[in-house]
Every structure is written in C-alpha cells, then in structure tokens.
Coordinates of C-alpha atoms in Angstrom, one line a residue:
M252 CA 113.7 -39.8 91.0
N253 CA 112.4 -38.5 88.2
I254 CA 111.3 -40.3 84.8
S255 CA 114.4 -40.2 82.5
K256 CA 116.9 -41.2 86.0
A257 CA 114.8 -44.0 87.0
T258 CA 114.6 -45.0 83.3
F259 CA 118.5 -45.1 83.3
S260 CA 119.1 -46.7 86.4
I261 CA 116.6 -49.5 85.0
F262 CA 118.9 -49.6 81.9
K263 CA 122.1 -50.0 83.6
R264 CA 120.7 -52.3 85.7
D265 CA 119.3 -54.7 82.8
V266 CA 123.2 -54.7 80.9
I267 CA 124.5 -55.5 84.3
I268 CA 121.9 -58.4 84.9
Y269 CA 122.2 -59.3 81.2
F270 CA 125.7 -59.8 81.6
L271 CA 125.0 -61.9 84.4
N272 CA 122.8 -63.9 82.6
F273 CA 125.1 -64.8 79.5
L274 CA 128.0 -65.4 81.7
T275 CA 126.0 -68.0 83.5
S276 CA 124.2 -69.5 80.9
I277 CA 127.9 -70.1 79.0
I278 CA 129.3 -72.0 82.1
I279 CA 126.1 -74.0 82.7
S280 CA 126.1 -75.4 79.2
R281 CA 129.8 -76.3 79.4
K282 CA 129.4 -77.8 82.5
I283 CA 126.4 -80.0 82.9
G284 CA 126.0 -81.3 79.4
L285 CA 122.9 -81.3 76.9
T286 CA 121.1 -83.4 78.4
A287 CA 121.1 -81.9 82.0
L288 CA 120.4 -78.5 80.1
G289 CA 117.8 -79.9 79.3
I290 CA 116.7 -80.8 82.5
W291 CA 117.5 -77.3 83.6
S292 CA 115.3 -75.5 81.4
I293 CA 112.5 -78.1 82.1
L294 CA 113.0 -76.8 86.1
K295 CA 113.4 -73.7 84.9
L296 CA 109.8 -73.4 83.6
V297 CA 108.3 -74.7 86.4
Y298 CA 109.9 -71.7 88.1
T299 CA 107.8 -69.3 85.5
Y300 CA 104.9 -71.5 86.4
G301 CA 105.2 -70.9 90.1
E302 CA 105.7 -67.2 89.2
T303 CA 102.9 -66.8 86.8
F304 CA 100.0 -68.9 89.4
G305 CA 101.4 -67.7 92.1
R306 CA 101.7 -64.0 92.6
S307 CA 98.7 -62.2 93.4
R308 CA 100.2 -59.2 91.7
A309 CA 99.0 -57.1 95.4
E310 CA 101.9 -55.3 95.0
F311 CA 100.3 -53.2 92.4
A312 CA 97.1 -52.3 94.2
A313 CA 99.4 -51.1 96.7
I314 CA 100.0 -47.8 94.5
Y315 CA 96.0 -47.1 94.7
F316 CA 96.0 -47.3 98.2
I317 CA 99.4 -45.4 99.4
G318 CA 99.0 -42.9 96.4
N319 CA 95.2 -42.0 98.2
K320 CA 96.9 -42.0 101.3
K321 CA 94.1 -44.6 102.7
I322 CA 97.6 -47.1 104.6
D323 CA 101.3 -45.8 105.0
K324 CA 103.7 -47.7 103.0
G325 CA 104.5 -50.2 106.0
T326 CA 101.4 -51.1 106.5
A327 CA 101.4 -52.2 102.7
F328 CA 104.3 -54.4 103.1
I329 CA 102.7 -56.1 105.7
S330 CA 99.5 -57.2 104.0
L331 CA 101.7 -57.6 100.9
N332 CA 103.1 -60.3 103.1
L333 CA 100.4 -61.6 104.4
I334 CA 98.5 -61.8 100.3
L335 CA 102.0 -63.5 99.7
I336 CA 101.9 -66.2 102.4
F337 CA 98.1 -67.1 101.4
F338 CA 99.2 -67.8 97.6
I339 CA 101.9 -69.5 98.8
L340 CA 100.4 -72.0 100.4
I341 CA 98.0 -72.3 97.6
I342 CA 100.1 -72.9 94.7
E343 CA 101.9 -75.6 97.2
F344 CA 98.9 -77.1 98.2
F345 CA 98.3 -77.9 94.5
A346 CA 101.6 -79.0 93.3
F347 CA 102.2 -81.1 96.0
S348 CA 98.8 -82.6 95.8
N349 CA 99.7 -82.9 92.1
Y350 CA 103.2 -83.9 92.2
E351 CA 102.9 -87.4 90.5
Y352 CA 100.7 -86.1 87.8
I353 CA 102.7 -83.0 86.8
Y354 CA 106.0 -84.8 87.3
N355 CA 104.8 -86.9 84.9
L356 CA 103.6 -84.4 82.5
L357 CA 106.9 -82.8 82.6
F358 CA 109.3 -85.2 82.6
K359 CA 107.6 -87.8 80.2
N360 CA 109.6 -90.3 78.1
I361 CA 112.7 -89.4 80.1
D362 CA 114.2 -92.7 81.3
I363 CA 116.7 -91.1 84.0
I364 CA 114.6 -89.9 87.6
Y365 CA 114.5 -86.5 88.4
K366 CA 112.3 -86.7 91.6
K367 CA 115.1 -85.1 93.5
E368 CA 115.7 -82.0 91.8
F369 CA 111.9 -81.6 91.1
L370 CA 111.0 -81.8 94.7
L371 CA 113.4 -79.3 95.8
T372 CA 112.4 -77.2 92.8
L373 CA 109.2 -76.8 94.2
I374 CA 110.0 -76.5 97.7
S375 CA 112.3 -73.1 96.4
I376 CA 109.7 -71.8 94.3
P377 CA 107.6 -70.0 97.8
I378 CA 111.5 -68.1 97.8
Q379 CA 111.9 -66.8 94.5
L380 CA 107.7 -66.1 94.7
T381 CA 108.9 -63.3 97.8
F382 CA 111.9 -62.2 96.4
I383 CA 110.2 -61.4 92.7
T384 CA 107.0 -59.5 95.1
Y385 CA 109.0 -57.8 97.2
S386 CA 111.3 -56.5 93.9
Y387 CA 107.9 -55.2 92.4
F388 CA 106.4 -53.7 95.8
F389 CA 109.8 -51.5 95.2
I390 CA 108.9 -51.0 91.6
A391 CA 105.1 -50.1 92.7
I392 CA 106.4 -47.5 95.0
K393 CA 108.7 -45.8 92.9
D394 CA 112.0 -47.0 94.9
F395 CA 113.9 -47.4 92.0
N396 CA 117.0 -47.4 93.6
N397 CA 116.6 -50.4 96.3
F398 CA 114.7 -52.2 93.3
N399 CA 118.1 -52.3 91.3
K400 CA 120.6 -52.7 94.3
T401 CA 118.1 -56.1 95.3
T402 CA 117.7 -57.5 91.8
I403 CA 121.7 -56.6 90.8
L404 CA 122.3 -58.5 94.1
N405 CA 120.0 -61.5 93.6
N406 CA 121.8 -61.7 89.8
L407 CA 125.5 -61.5 91.3
L408 CA 124.5 -64.6 93.8
L409 CA 123.2 -66.3 91.3
T410 CA 126.1 -66.4 89.6
I411 CA 127.9 -66.5 92.0
F412 CA 126.5 -69.6 93.5
S413 CA 125.8 -71.6 90.1
I414 CA 129.3 -71.5 88.6
G415 CA 130.9 -72.1 92.4
S416 CA 128.4 -75.0 92.8
L417 CA 129.6 -76.2 89.0
I418 CA 132.9 -75.7 89.4
F419 CA 134.0 -76.7 92.9
T420 CA 131.2 -79.6 93.6
S421 CA 129.7 -82.5 91.9
F422 CA 126.2 -81.6 93.2
Q423 CA 125.3 -80.2 89.4
L424 CA 121.5 -79.8 88.8
K425 CA 121.2 -79.9 93.2
G426 CA 124.2 -77.4 92.7
L427 CA 122.1 -74.8 90.5
I428 CA 118.6 -75.7 92.8
F429 CA 120.3 -74.7 95.6
A430 CA 121.4 -71.4 93.6
Y431 CA 118.2 -70.9 93.2
F432 CA 117.0 -71.0 96.3
I433 CA 119.8 -69.5 98.3
A434 CA 119.9 -66.4 96.2
P435 CA 116.8 -65.2 96.4
F436 CA 116.6 -66.2 100.1
I437 CA 119.6 -63.7 100.8
S438 CA 118.5 -60.8 98.3
S439 CA 114.6 -61.1 100.3
I440 CA 116.5 -61.1 103.6
Y441 CA 118.2 -57.8 102.2
S442 CA 115.0 -56.4 100.7
L443 CA 113.5 -56.6 104.2
Y444 CA 116.4 -54.8 105.7
L445 CA 115.6 -51.9 103.2
F446 CA 112.2 -51.9 103.7
W447 CA 113.0 -51.9 107.9
N448 CA 115.4 -48.8 107.8
K449 CA 113.5 -46.9 104.9
Y450 CA 109.7 -47.0 105.6
F451 CA 108.8 -49.4 108.8
K452 CA 110.4 -47.1 111.5
K453 CA 108.8 -43.7 109.8
S454 CA 105.8 -45.5 110.1
N455 CA 106.6 -46.6 113.6
I456 CA 105.4 -50.4 112.9

C-alpha cells in the first residue's frame, strides 16, 4: 500500500471513529447525568494516564529490527508481548500499591464513594494497553489494512456495549467500564487472530 492509499484509508477510518465517538458521547451525556459524567471524565483520565505511563513504545523499536531483517515479524510480536507484560506488571503494581492515595487525589471533595468503579478501571487498563500496543504494531509494520479493521471494530464495540449498557441495564458507570474492558478484549483477540494468520504461519512459529 502506497502512502496516498494508506493516508486515505486512515482518513476514512478516522471519519467512522469520529462518528461513533460523537454518537456515544451524546448518548452517555444524556443517560448518566452531569455528576456521573464528571466522574466518567475522571475515570477516562485514569485510562489516559495508564496509556501514557504503561506503554513501552517497543513496537516502534521493532521497525529497526524488522527493517534490517534481524528478526521476523512473528518473533518481534512475541518479544513485544513479553515487554508488554513487564510494563503492565509495573504499572499495576504501582497503581495498587498507591491505591488509596491515587483515589483520594482524583476523587477529592466528592461525597459519593466510587471505589468500585475506580478498581474496575484499574483492572481494565491492561486490556486497553494490550489493544493499543497491537494497534500501533500494525502501524509499525505498515499493515494499515488490519490497523483500520481492528480500530474500527474496537470503537464499534465500544459504542454498542456503552449504549447497550445504558439503555438496557442500570449499571451506569459500571456498564461503561465493562464496555471499555470487553471491547478492547475482543479486539485484541481479533488482532491475535490476524497476526497468527498473516505472520506467524509464514514465520513457522
């Protein structure tokens, strides 16, 4: 895929994702109310911090090794997973070791207790990191077709599960957190399926 086609395919993906996110945001803001919306913003901030400090960016280092044919893509992907596990263990250890401090820092002056929601958010961070890492690895190896497939799938599932949990259940914030767990989990499994069929079999790993 040349640069122009890759750019256009990513542009189409961005349009679809923007529409899905816009639709999801409208439904969420209408269904959960202003107070819960503020708490949801804090929980999403936790996801952002988790990605910022939990990602190793090792998928971009793989470009050098794959480009110079020092390792194949299958081996690079296995190494990436080992590094990912290491960073997940570090960030989860830090988060749970400082659980009370982080909670009090984020939810200061909030009367209602949201410790269950905060705990569920921390538990779901590794799944988020896994999917994000797989997505960026697709970019690193210039597989924009599968990158678009997996990211659209993830955002579509987020929309379906988020809206579904708000309309058909009374879980509210817990339902949204569940959506942010199950959507990247399914998308990560699909990414593994794509890796296996396209790279692992060719590498005979």
